[in-house]
Amino acid sequence: MDTEALRSFVRAAELGQLQQAADELGVTQQAVSKRIAVLERELEIRLFTRTARGVELTLDGQAFLPHARSVVAGVERAISAVRPGSRALRIDVLGLRSAQAVILHDYWRSHPGTNLDVVTLKVNDPRVVVAAVEAGDIDASFRTVTDPATLPRDVRMIPAFDSALELLVGPRHPLASARTLTPAQLRRHRIWVPGIAPGSEWADFYDQLATDFDLRIDAAGPHFGDEVLLDTLAESANVATLVGARDRYLWPTNHDLRRIPIVAPTLAYPISLILPRTNPHPGLRPIINHLANLTPLPAATWRPSWATTPRRGDR
Amino acid sequence: MDTEALRSFVRAAELGQLQQAADELGVTQQAVSKRIAVLERELEIRLFTRTARGVELTLDGQAFLPHARSVVAGVERAISAVRPGSRALRIDVLGLRSAQAVILHDYWRSHPGTNLDVVTLKVNDPRVVVAAVEAGDIDASFRTVTDPATLPRDVRMIPAFDSALELLVGPRHPLASARTLTPAQLRRHRIWVPGIAPGSEWADFYDQLATDFDLRIDAAGPHFGDEVLLDTLAESANVATLVGARDRYLWPTNHDLRRIPIVAPTLAYPISLILPRTNPHPGLRPIINHLANLTPLPAATWRPSWATTPRRGDR
DNA sequence: GAGCGGCACAACCGATGGTTGTGGCTCGCC
DNA sequence: GGCGAGCCACAACCATCGGTTGTGCCGCTC
């Protein structure tokens, strides 16, 4: 199906004349007539009844019109999402199930009509991410560089939000029935966090966490996918993992996993937003405001050494 | 833009290979390659990075993918809306701003995914409407025939809901500041309801109403459009009209019109649903249930003589 | 009944979208 | 390192499509 034909149909239906629609679209009346005829042949229905003074929608045409409009609008949005120069706001997240993506989704749902695209740069190297922001391939990224001094002059990093950690365990785990847990209670329990790239800020985070609270965190080894991780947790009586409180994990219900908040202190992974210092995408401002209005974590919250406290001027 | 190309793009992105996508779509790999290339040329971006083992989405491709999916899904819905034989549920309403359309819209919003098309048969003659239901051109119609005995054997009419009337007046009208009104208070005030076809059930309704409450209802004369009606009301100190409480009227805010409920008794126009007696569209049943669950009008409600009381068995 | 406005059909033609054939590239394996 | 396998891109070819111009038909209006 040709979207130009749909556009012609919509205009013709609105104007009630093929002639006028043709004029507007910059083609001949015959071309529009042909496009409609092709549509009608494809759909095996009549869209218009032809009258002496133009065309009028049939019942089928009436039913089809809003759908055609929606497709045409969808095409417009699709094009505007990637239009070189003035494309839609594009933000990089770590994963589509991460808290970052969840928060962006919330924002998008409460601001209908926002042209927001969420993508995932499939690289771990923060320098590549920074370069992508610098080059304008993405408008912002939810990443953290532990040493802000390494940022180029025209890229800056601001605090976005703190992600509170929760323990994720299967039903056979000894901590499975706890309502909440303190970091001290996690001591001597094996915590498995696969897929952490050595040298990354995540590795550093878990290192500090393990040291400060004397925890057994196993952040090495390859990650064979969330399915494997969840299956392992579900069956194991001694392995747990840590997830962000807002992370979206869709596991099969029969896994029967539990998320247990950690308190006193809350453990927070500080998530930052990397964006251009000059001429950021205009759609970014309301999102930064939205982040600033998220409910903050309690005062008793542990953070890694490189966490920066939010500064008003940056928001 | 060709929707087949979009479909190919979506499948290729999902499978990570043009080859497999081509197999699924029943064309050669070269055809898919060409389609993608055309898309990339149209959009002036690269959608895929070509690797030795297939293709991988670029950032632009990632941003484009959900939009492409949405367009493809929209095309599917559009086709299914008019597919001969198994098309979407199609219901006729008197006007897109009528209470009927509002209620259908409510239903649709609370039941996402429902394939519902609202159309308006642009005729007044109930026999034409009944014929359209009988022929299957529409699945149901919110119309009323005052004498159910005239219905063909395979068409039936059931009570849908009662539409309470409200007085619509401009700010200079003497009743403009009333919170509620009784029918007795309307006596001697001119009520103008243009566009009522003589002999129609609406004409009969207003006749009975005028007789029973001794009202001055002027239901004759042509209707020059809602704009004219609203303009007249806004400026007039002695003309009012009646509208359904749920009717959606979007007038310019500067009109400053007021809707005043009528009570003791409430005035109700009973709206019925005309549908096939045998094999109604399966999507109709939940809508009838929805109608049955609307909050009923108070006991003190006036209805025209031909109003039928809802019978449980019909719902 | 003549004129007019609007849509459809016919003939024509360049562009498009499909095919087959082929070449280049990368990866993995002997 | 050479080689085959797998995958994508390019070239050549051809039918079809989608546009144009020209023309005919139909219903409304004067």
XYZ file of C-alpha atoms (C1' of nucleotides) in Angstrom:
690
model
C 0.000 0.000 0.000
C 1.283 3.412 -0.961
C 1.156 6.082 1.699
C 0.854 8.762 -0.976
C -2.394 7.134 -2.018
C -3.579 7.257 1.591
C -2.656 10.918 1.807
C -4.598 11.592 -1.380
C -7.575 9.709 -0.025
C -7.567 11.687 3.212
C -7.337 15.029 1.450
C -9.973 14.070 -1.086
C -12.309 12.957 1.695
C -11.768 16.198 3.564
C -12.225 18.391 0.524
C -14.943 16.338 -1.102
C -13.263 16.660 -4.456
C -10.519 14.807 -6.208
C -9.760 17.885 -8.284
C -8.932 20.108 -5.329
C -6.996 17.357 -3.619
C -4.984 16.901 -6.792
C -4.234 20.633 -6.948
C -3.056 20.644 -3.349
C -0.906 17.587 -3.835
C 0.591 18.945 -7.024
C -0.542 16.179 -9.341
C -3.275 15.872 -11.931
C -6.839 14.961 -11.103
C -6.388 11.757 -13.068
C -3.488 10.704 -10.871
C -5.570 11.079 -7.727
C -8.431 9.252 -9.367
C -6.093 6.432 -10.223
C -4.640 6.290 -6.698
C -8.106 6.029 -5.200
C -9.062 3.399 -7.745
C -5.967 1.369 -6.819
C -6.822 1.640 -3.130
C -10.358 0.537 -3.836
C -9.111 -2.426 -5.833
C -6.641 -3.417 -3.111
C -9.261 -3.206 -0.371
C -12.036 -4.611 -2.551
C -14.412 -1.894 -1.409
C -15.675 1.413 -2.721
C -14.369 4.391 -0.775
C -16.307 7.129 -2.528
C -19.579 7.548 -4.274
C -19.015 9.778 -7.271
C -21.438 12.655 -7.561
C -21.775 15.483 -10.002
C -20.073 17.941 -7.681
C -17.337 15.759 -6.335
C -17.027 12.669 -4.218
C -18.653 11.542 -0.999
C -17.469 8.906 1.441
C -19.194 5.561 1.487
C -19.714 3.787 4.797
C -16.556 1.822 4.161
C -14.814 5.065 3.335
C -15.969 6.587 6.595
C -14.682 3.605 8.508
C -11.405 3.677 6.646
C -10.754 7.407 6.931
C -9.598 7.647 10.563
C -7.302 4.685 10.062
C -5.846 6.265 6.957
C -5.324 9.496 8.880
C -3.562 7.616 11.623
C -1.248 5.892 9.165
C -0.408 9.162 7.447
C 0.292 10.780 10.810
C 2.428 7.804 11.760
C 4.469 8.224 8.611
C 4.960 11.902 9.438
C 6.174 11.007 12.911
C 8.429 8.296 11.551
C 10.056 10.718 9.150
C 10.399 13.452 11.740
C 12.043 10.962 14.084
C 15.042 10.678 11.799
C 14.947 13.845 9.730
C 18.534 15.023 9.403
C 18.923 18.399 11.072
C 15.653 18.640 12.970
C 14.954 15.180 14.218
C 13.046 14.094 17.279
C 14.643 14.021 20.696
C 16.782 10.925 20.989
C 18.056 9.610 24.291
C 20.362 6.707 24.932
C 19.598 4.339 27.786
C 21.498 1.365 29.107
C 18.708 -1.050 28.324
C 15.058 -0.879 27.417
C 14.112 -2.459 30.759
C 16.303 -0.201 32.840
C 14.949 2.342 35.283
C 16.061 5.005 32.828
C 13.792 3.659 30.136
C 10.948 3.264 32.610
C 11.259 6.876 33.692
C 11.385 8.074 30.100
C 8.327 5.980 29.351
C 6.512 7.564 32.282
C 7.473 10.979 31.020
C 6.284 10.178 27.524
C 2.956 8.846 28.762
C 2.322 11.974 30.811
C 3.320 14.221 27.920
C 1.473 12.872 24.928
C 2.701 14.104 21.626
C 6.322 14.320 22.692
C 8.548 13.154 19.886
C 10.867 11.045 21.944
C 12.964 8.144 20.739
C 14.728 5.853 23.136
C 17.735 4.039 21.734
C 20.518 1.938 23.161
C 24.080 2.529 22.115
C 25.306 -1.011 22.312
C 28.701 -0.102 23.684
C 30.060 0.101 27.196
C 32.904 2.505 26.591
C 31.846 5.878 28.022
C 34.168 7.640 25.579
C 32.144 6.325 22.655
C 28.972 7.570 24.304
C 30.472 10.983 24.923
C 31.627 11.102 21.324
C 28.103 10.246 20.143
C 26.689 13.111 22.212
C 29.398 15.420 20.941
C 28.682 14.450 17.341
C 24.947 14.942 17.800
C 24.083 11.317 17.006
C 22.171 11.269 20.269
C 20.847 14.219 22.232
C 21.585 12.829 25.664
C 22.650 9.645 27.395
C 21.934 8.212 30.819
C 25.518 7.297 31.592
C 28.027 8.230 34.190
C 31.688 9.012 33.728
C 33.373 8.753 37.095
C 35.812 11.542 36.350
C 33.994 14.551 34.891
C 37.335 16.202 34.149
C 37.744 13.889 31.169
C 34.688 15.315 29.443
C 35.242 17.483 26.380
C 34.507 21.175 26.828
C 31.210 21.070 24.937
C 29.764 18.093 26.807
C 28.550 18.200 30.365
C 27.131 15.738 32.829
C 24.363 16.481 35.323
C 22.829 14.292 38.023
C 19.663 12.673 36.743
C 18.258 10.544 39.534
C 19.322 7.959 42.089
C 18.377 4.374 41.476
C 17.693 2.527 44.722
C 18.812 -1.085 44.746
C 16.620 -4.018 45.688
C 17.537 -7.606 46.285
C 16.059 -10.026 43.789
C 15.788 -13.595 45.118
C 13.990 -16.827 44.445
C 11.514 -18.443 46.863
C 14.043 -20.908 48.319
C 16.519 -18.227 49.352
C 16.773 -17.694 53.145
C 16.060 -13.979 52.768
C 13.072 -14.575 50.510
C 10.421 -13.720 53.072
C 11.968 -10.515 54.421
C 9.917 -7.339 53.992
C 13.000 -5.140 53.913
C 16.704 -5.762 54.396
C 19.650 -3.765 55.643
C 23.035 -4.015 53.944
C 24.367 -5.716 57.074
C 21.898 -8.553 56.586
C 23.285 -9.213 53.129
C 26.717 -10.066 54.488
C 27.872 -13.639 53.756
C 25.115 -14.106 51.129
C 26.353 -14.556 47.624
C 25.243 -11.768 45.307
C 25.658 -12.447 41.630
C 25.641 -9.567 39.185
C 26.757 -10.910 35.833
C 27.673 -8.915 32.800
C 29.607 -6.124 34.465
C 32.426 -4.932 32.235
C 35.709 -4.759 34.188
C 36.898 -1.195 34.614
C 33.452 0.248 34.032
C 31.784 2.565 36.514
C 29.461 -0.295 37.409
C 32.385 -2.497 38.369
C 33.743 0.342 40.477
C 30.328 0.811 42.099
C 30.054 -2.811 43.148
C 33.671 -2.803 44.325
C 32.996 0.101 46.655
C 29.728 -1.436 47.797
C 31.398 -4.763 48.621
C 34.194 -3.027 50.483
C 32.049 -0.612 52.498
C 29.578 -3.246 53.692
C 31.775 -6.344 53.545
C 29.562 -8.038 50.947
C 30.201 -11.019 48.672
C 29.422 -9.496 45.308
C 30.342 -11.563 42.295
C 30.284 -9.088 39.436
C 32.516 -11.030 37.101
C 31.766 -13.494 34.402
C 29.801 -13.247 31.234
C 26.094 -12.559 31.063
C 24.099 -15.190 29.225
C 20.933 -13.176 29.164
C 18.329 -12.223 31.692
C 16.491 -15.486 31.171
C 19.429 -17.510 32.434
C 19.916 -15.166 35.366
C 16.264 -15.335 36.381
C 16.095 -19.097 35.960
C 19.162 -19.482 38.152
C 17.760 -17.207 40.840
C 14.421 -18.966 40.835
C 15.972 -22.335 41.576
C 18.863 -21.359 43.780
C 18.763 -21.283 47.584
C 21.881 -19.174 47.978
C 22.226 -16.807 45.043
C 20.632 -13.391 44.865
C 21.184 -10.367 42.682
C 20.673 -6.640 42.866
C 18.317 -4.696 40.619
C 17.201 -1.107 40.468
C 13.883 -0.469 42.181
C 12.441 0.963 38.989
C 13.956 -1.567 36.609
C 11.307 -3.324 34.624
C 11.778 -7.056 34.803
C 9.193 -9.135 33.013
C 9.783 -12.637 34.112
C 7.379 -15.473 33.625
C 5.053 -15.507 36.590
C 6.022 -19.053 37.512
C 9.475 -17.825 38.438
C 8.034 -16.527 41.711
C 10.887 -14.093 42.348
C 10.725 -11.445 45.043
C 12.091 -7.929 45.114
C 13.122 -6.819 48.582
C 13.909 -3.157 49.276
C 17.162 -2.387 51.041
C 17.079 0.276 53.745
C 19.167 1.829 56.513
C 20.939 2.880 54.470
C 19.311 2.742 51.104
C 21.829 1.814 48.429
C 21.770 4.159 45.479
C 23.377 4.053 42.107
C 23.564 7.653 40.927
C 22.496 7.981 37.322
C 23.709 10.977 35.365
C 22.704 12.530 32.115
C 25.333 13.407 29.549
C 24.325 16.161 27.165
C 25.815 18.884 24.991
C 26.800 22.025 26.841
C 25.648 24.272 24.015
C 22.409 24.043 22.030
C 20.930 20.978 23.631
C 17.793 19.635 21.974
C 14.855 21.823 23.089
C 12.876 18.758 24.113
C 15.501 17.979 26.754
C 14.618 20.792 29.153
C 11.192 19.449 30.241
C 12.684 16.006 30.733
C 15.363 17.420 33.022
C 12.612 19.192 34.946
C 10.723 15.933 35.158
C 13.789 14.216 36.598
C 14.188 16.992 39.161
C 10.635 16.384 40.356
C 11.043 12.689 41.052
C 10.659 11.832 44.709
C 14.162 11.789 46.206
C 15.574 8.909 48.200
C 15.627 9.119 52.014
C 18.403 10.949 53.780
C 20.026 7.702 54.927
C 21.353 6.692 51.534
C 24.713 5.265 50.663
C 26.314 6.422 47.396
C 29.643 5.656 45.745
C 32.483 8.072 46.215
C 32.105 9.669 42.813
C 28.442 10.549 43.311
C 27.893 14.254 42.817
C 25.189 16.017 44.731
C 22.591 17.692 42.533
C 23.330 21.370 42.051
C 20.365 23.627 41.436
C 22.181 25.580 38.739
C 22.573 22.496 36.637
C 18.860 21.905 36.425
C 6.665 5.637 1.033
C 5.815 2.012 0.509
C 4.396 0.124 3.443
C 5.826 -3.119 2.092
C 9.261 -1.575 2.465
C 8.435 -0.672 6.054
C 7.286 -4.206 6.714
C 10.518 -5.542 5.246
C 12.525 -3.140 7.375
C 10.738 -4.207 10.537
C 11.213 -7.902 9.851
C 14.835 -7.441 8.838
C 15.505 -5.456 12.006
C 13.882 -8.146 14.118
C 15.668 -11.013 12.430
C 18.982 -9.250 11.914
C 19.196 -10.572 8.402
C 17.848 -9.432 5.081
C 18.036 -12.991 3.813
C 15.663 -14.440 6.402
C 13.327 -11.489 6.106
C 13.232 -12.027 2.356
C 12.415 -15.704 2.822
C 9.588 -14.863 5.203
C 8.189 -12.227 2.920
C 8.419 -14.464 -0.099
C 10.773 -12.336 -2.169
C 14.443 -12.496 -2.995
C 17.146 -11.116 -0.755
C 17.969 -8.587 -3.436
C 14.448 -7.221 -3.370
C 14.614 -6.621 0.360
C 18.035 -5.070 -0.016
C 16.646 -2.734 -2.630
C 13.620 -1.804 -0.512
C 15.849 -0.913 2.406
C 18.137 1.046 0.111
C 15.162 2.999 -1.210
C 13.993 3.752 2.315
C 17.483 4.908 3.240
C 17.620 7.145 0.183
C 14.182 8.619 0.923
C 15.033 9.317 4.550
C 18.623 10.309 3.800
C 19.896 8.168 6.637
C 21.423 4.750 7.066
C 19.105 2.298 8.765
C 21.470 -0.653 9.027
C 25.155 -1.267 9.351
C 26.005 -4.209 7.171
C 28.075 -6.873 8.860
C 29.403 -10.182 7.683
C 26.618 -12.097 9.403
C 23.713 -9.851 8.684
C 22.578 -6.362 9.441
C 22.411 -4.321 12.624
C 20.345 -1.250 13.337
C 22.044 2.107 13.372
C 20.942 4.712 15.907
C 18.694 6.213 13.263
C 17.378 2.754 12.548
C 16.628 2.193 16.229
C 14.756 5.475 16.381
C 12.874 4.670 13.205
C 11.908 1.106 14.091
C 9.071 1.728 16.566
C 7.551 4.284 14.229
C 7.760 1.853 11.346
C 6.118 -0.794 13.505
C 3.346 1.587 14.383
C 2.707 2.435 10.750
C 2.625 -1.215 9.759
C 0.208 -1.959 12.601
C -1.900 1.012 11.524
C -2.100 -0.362 8.018
C -3.207 -3.712 9.392
C -5.938 -2.045 11.420
C -7.003 0.056 8.469
C -7.375 -3.007 6.293
C -9.194 -4.992 8.944
C -11.607 -2.104 9.412
C -13.025 -2.606 5.949
C -12.145 -6.197 5.100
C -15.153 -7.656 3.337
C -16.610 -10.477 5.395
C -14.754 -9.971 8.657
C -14.524 -6.276 9.132
C -14.340 -4.312 12.346
C -17.439 -3.459 14.340
C -19.196 -0.531 12.699
C -21.847 1.515 14.442
C -23.928 4.338 13.058
C -24.526 7.420 15.186
C -26.609 10.499 14.549
C -23.604 12.817 14.688
C -20.035 12.661 15.855
C -20.787 15.105 18.666
C -23.878 13.325 19.857
C -24.153 11.594 23.201
C -24.088 8.307 21.300
C -20.659 9.064 19.891
C -19.435 10.278 23.275
C -20.522 7.061 24.934
C -18.924 4.963 22.213
C -15.759 6.993 22.592
C -15.783 6.351 26.341
C -16.222 2.671 25.685
C -13.387 2.622 23.190
C -11.045 4.440 25.555
C -11.767 2.009 28.365
C -11.348 -0.976 26.058
C -8.129 -0.343 24.177
C -7.616 -2.483 21.156
C -11.275 -2.654 20.264
C -11.692 -2.408 16.534
C -14.582 -0.002 16.504
C -15.554 2.328 13.699
C -18.107 5.046 14.194
C -19.841 6.241 11.055
C -22.793 8.450 10.285
C -25.359 7.363 7.766
C -26.257 10.751 6.382
C -29.932 10.009 6.020
C -32.906 10.643 8.264
C -35.210 7.979 6.972
C -35.282 5.158 9.548
C -36.183 2.686 6.819
C -32.862 3.332 5.100
C -31.066 2.772 8.387
C -32.919 -0.455 9.016
C -32.105 -1.582 5.509
C -28.429 -0.830 6.103
C -28.477 -2.960 9.254
C -30.328 -5.693 7.436
C -27.821 -5.660 4.586
C -24.874 -5.762 6.968
C -23.468 -2.430 5.824
C -23.468 -1.405 9.456
C -23.565 -3.636 12.514
C -25.824 -1.448 14.618
C -27.375 1.987 14.676
C -28.376 4.327 17.471
C -31.772 5.170 16.044
C -35.299 4.773 17.144
C -38.285 3.655 15.122
C -41.413 4.683 16.954
C -43.347 1.637 15.841
C -41.272 -1.539 16.346
C -43.883 -3.540 14.452
C -42.572 -2.104 11.202
C -39.178 -3.716 11.709
C -38.279 -6.652 9.469
C -38.160 -10.030 11.168
C -34.365 -10.217 11.268
C -33.833 -6.770 12.765
C -34.584 -5.857 16.328
C -34.446 -2.750 18.448
C -33.377 -2.631 22.085
C -33.276 0.279 24.528
C -29.768 1.712 24.667
C -29.818 4.585 27.136
C -31.812 7.659 28.035
C -30.405 11.012 27.080
C -31.349 13.690 29.621
C -32.038 17.100 28.149
C -30.414 20.316 29.285
C -31.242 23.871 28.402
C -28.508 25.664 26.473
C -28.701 29.461 26.804
C -26.576 32.537 26.330
C -25.549 34.857 29.165
C -28.274 37.445 28.475
C -31.125 34.967 28.756
C -33.311 35.422 31.867
C -32.777 31.794 32.869
C -29.033 32.007 32.384
C -28.124 32.009 36.049
C -30.349 29.150 37.181
C -28.626 26.106 38.676
C -31.399 23.759 37.608
C -34.777 24.239 35.966
C -38.095 22.429 36.014
C -40.140 22.008 32.837
C -42.738 24.374 34.305
C -40.163 27.140 34.430
C -39.544 26.781 30.711
C -43.095 27.732 29.867
C -43.445 30.903 27.794
C -39.720 30.877 26.918
C -38.974 30.318 23.274
C -37.037 27.118 22.636
C -35.488 26.789 19.216
C -34.431 23.391 17.947
C -33.599 23.752 14.276
C -32.992 20.986 11.823
C -35.701 18.574 12.913
C -37.082 16.669 9.954
C -40.919 16.783 9.936
C -42.413 13.394 10.606
C -39.265 12.058 12.221
C -39.259 10.584 15.708
C -37.511 13.729 16.907
C -40.332 15.901 15.649
C -42.792 13.633 17.424
C -40.728 13.814 20.608
C -40.738 17.600 20.683
C -44.449 17.644 19.821
C -45.279 15.494 22.812
C -42.931 17.487 25.005
C -44.528 20.780 23.998
C -48.010 19.405 24.550
C -47.364 17.728 27.901
C -45.664 20.751 29.462
C -47.236 23.549 27.463
C -43.899 24.667 26.025
C -43.093 26.912 23.069
C -40.801 24.646 21.080
C -39.926 25.824 17.612
C -38.603 22.705 15.913
C -39.190 23.828 12.366
C -36.976 25.569 9.873
C -33.683 24.633 8.342
C -30.477 24.171 10.269
C -27.649 26.385 9.096
C -25.027 24.635 11.167
C -24.151 24.539 14.810
C -22.072 27.682 14.500
C -25.081 29.738 13.521
C -27.157 28.198 16.301
C -24.523 28.867 18.943
C -23.918 32.409 17.691
C -27.630 33.133 17.865
C -27.960 31.721 21.368
C -24.947 33.637 22.611
C -26.400 36.971 21.576
C -30.077 36.400 22.170
C -31.943 37.326 25.362
C -34.967 35.189 24.644
C -33.954 32.112 22.652
C -32.727 28.877 24.174
C -32.314 25.351 22.878
C -32.251 21.839 24.239
C -29.241 19.554 24.084
C -28.470 16.121 25.424
C -26.544 16.176 28.692
C -23.800 14.070 27.173
C -23.688 15.768 23.780
C -20.277 17.134 23.040
C -20.469 20.748 22.004
C -17.193 22.466 21.345
C -18.042 26.077 21.060
C -15.554 28.882 21.127
C -15.017 29.826 24.742
C -16.021 33.424 24.099
C -19.556 32.253 23.470
C -20.079 31.941 27.212
C -23.018 29.571 26.884
C -24.460 27.717 29.852
C -25.940 24.268 30.126
C -28.665 24.005 32.725
C -29.972 20.606 33.833
C -33.731 20.093 33.821
C -35.239 18.230 36.780
C -38.543 17.311 38.404
C -39.121 15.639 36.096
C -35.972 15.017 34.096
C -36.718 15.055 30.375
C -35.327 12.031 28.597
C -35.002 11.166 24.977
C -34.826 7.372 24.857
C -32.136 6.194 22.507
C -32.405 2.733 21.049
C -30.029 0.446 19.269
C -31.055 -1.237 16.052
C -29.193 -4.446 15.322
C -29.592 -7.736 13.479
C -31.609 -10.338 15.310
C -29.369 -13.162 14.154
C -25.582 -13.255 14.084
C -24.846 -9.789 15.380
C -21.212 -8.727 15.245
C -19.412 -10.344 18.211
C -17.993 -6.990 19.270
C -21.511 -5.731 19.916
C -22.193 -7.737 23.051
C -19.700 -5.939 25.336
C -20.971 -2.601 24.100
C -24.528 -3.542 25.000
C -23.276 -4.571 28.428
C -21.510 -1.248 28.723
C -24.749 0.562 27.919
C -26.606 -1.453 30.531
C -24.116 -0.322 33.154
C -24.533 3.379 32.580
C -25.985 5.190 35.566
C -29.757 5.378 35.009
C -31.762 8.575 35.195
C -33.772 9.356 38.360
C -37.219 7.879 38.856
C -38.913 11.192 38.143
C -38.259 11.194 34.432
C -40.607 12.104 31.608
C -40.391 10.046 28.440
C -42.343 10.135 25.182
C -45.221 7.724 24.740
C -43.283 5.340 22.548
C -40.473 4.866 25.056
C -40.019 1.212 25.903
C -38.824 0.219 29.306
C -35.637 -1.806 29.254
C -36.322 -5.496 29.452
C -33.684 -7.691 31.021
C -34.066 -10.358 28.406
C -33.018 -8.014 25.665
C -29.665 -7.335 27.220
C -30.428 22.439 -24.597
C -25.983 24.400 -24.015
C -22.321 25.196 -20.971
C -19.671 23.821 -17.188
C -17.474 21.320 -13.612
C -15.869 17.016 -12.158
C -14.535 12.142 -12.632
C -13.114 8.097 -15.530
C -10.974 5.834 -19.412
C -7.246 5.434 -23.054
C -2.778 5.880 -24.786
C 1.702 6.727 -23.840
C 6.168 6.802 -21.353
C 9.692 7.066 -17.803
C 10.426 5.202 -13.228
C 9.859 1.592 -10.187
C 10.246 -2.892 -8.201
C 10.828 -7.326 -9.055
C 13.851 -11.106 -11.021
C 18.513 -13.701 -12.119
C 23.465 -13.518 -12.211
C 27.638 -12.112 -10.097
C 31.080 -10.093 -7.173
C 33.009 -8.613 -2.672
C 33.363 -9.070 2.099
C 33.959 -11.402 6.618
C 34.129 -15.260 9.364
C 35.369 -19.816 10.589
C 37.506 -24.063 9.516
C 40.594 -27.243 7.708
C 46.970 -19.038 4.863
C 43.756 -20.713 1.664
C 39.056 -21.851 1.035
C 34.231 -22.442 1.369
C 29.999 -20.672 3.370
C 26.946 -17.126 4.206
C 25.337 -12.680 3.429
C 24.780 -8.266 1.196
C 25.366 -5.087 -2.938
C 25.595 -4.117 -7.749
C 24.318 -4.933 -12.734
C 21.347 -6.162 -16.332
C 16.929 -7.100 -17.669
C 11.908 -6.909 -17.850
C 7.007 -6.376 -16.450
C 4.317 -3.344 -14.011
C 3.235 0.836 -12.065
C 2.337 5.635 -11.602
C 2.467 9.634 -13.730
C 1.219 12.582 -17.829
C -1.976 14.441 -21.766
C -6.155 13.908 -24.365
C -10.894 12.844 -24.401
C -15.483 11.237 -23.188
C -19.408 10.902 -20.078
C -22.523 12.528 -16.699
C -25.317 15.572 -13.862
C -26.204 20.094 -12.416
C -27.271 24.907 -13.604
C -28.759 28.600 -16.233
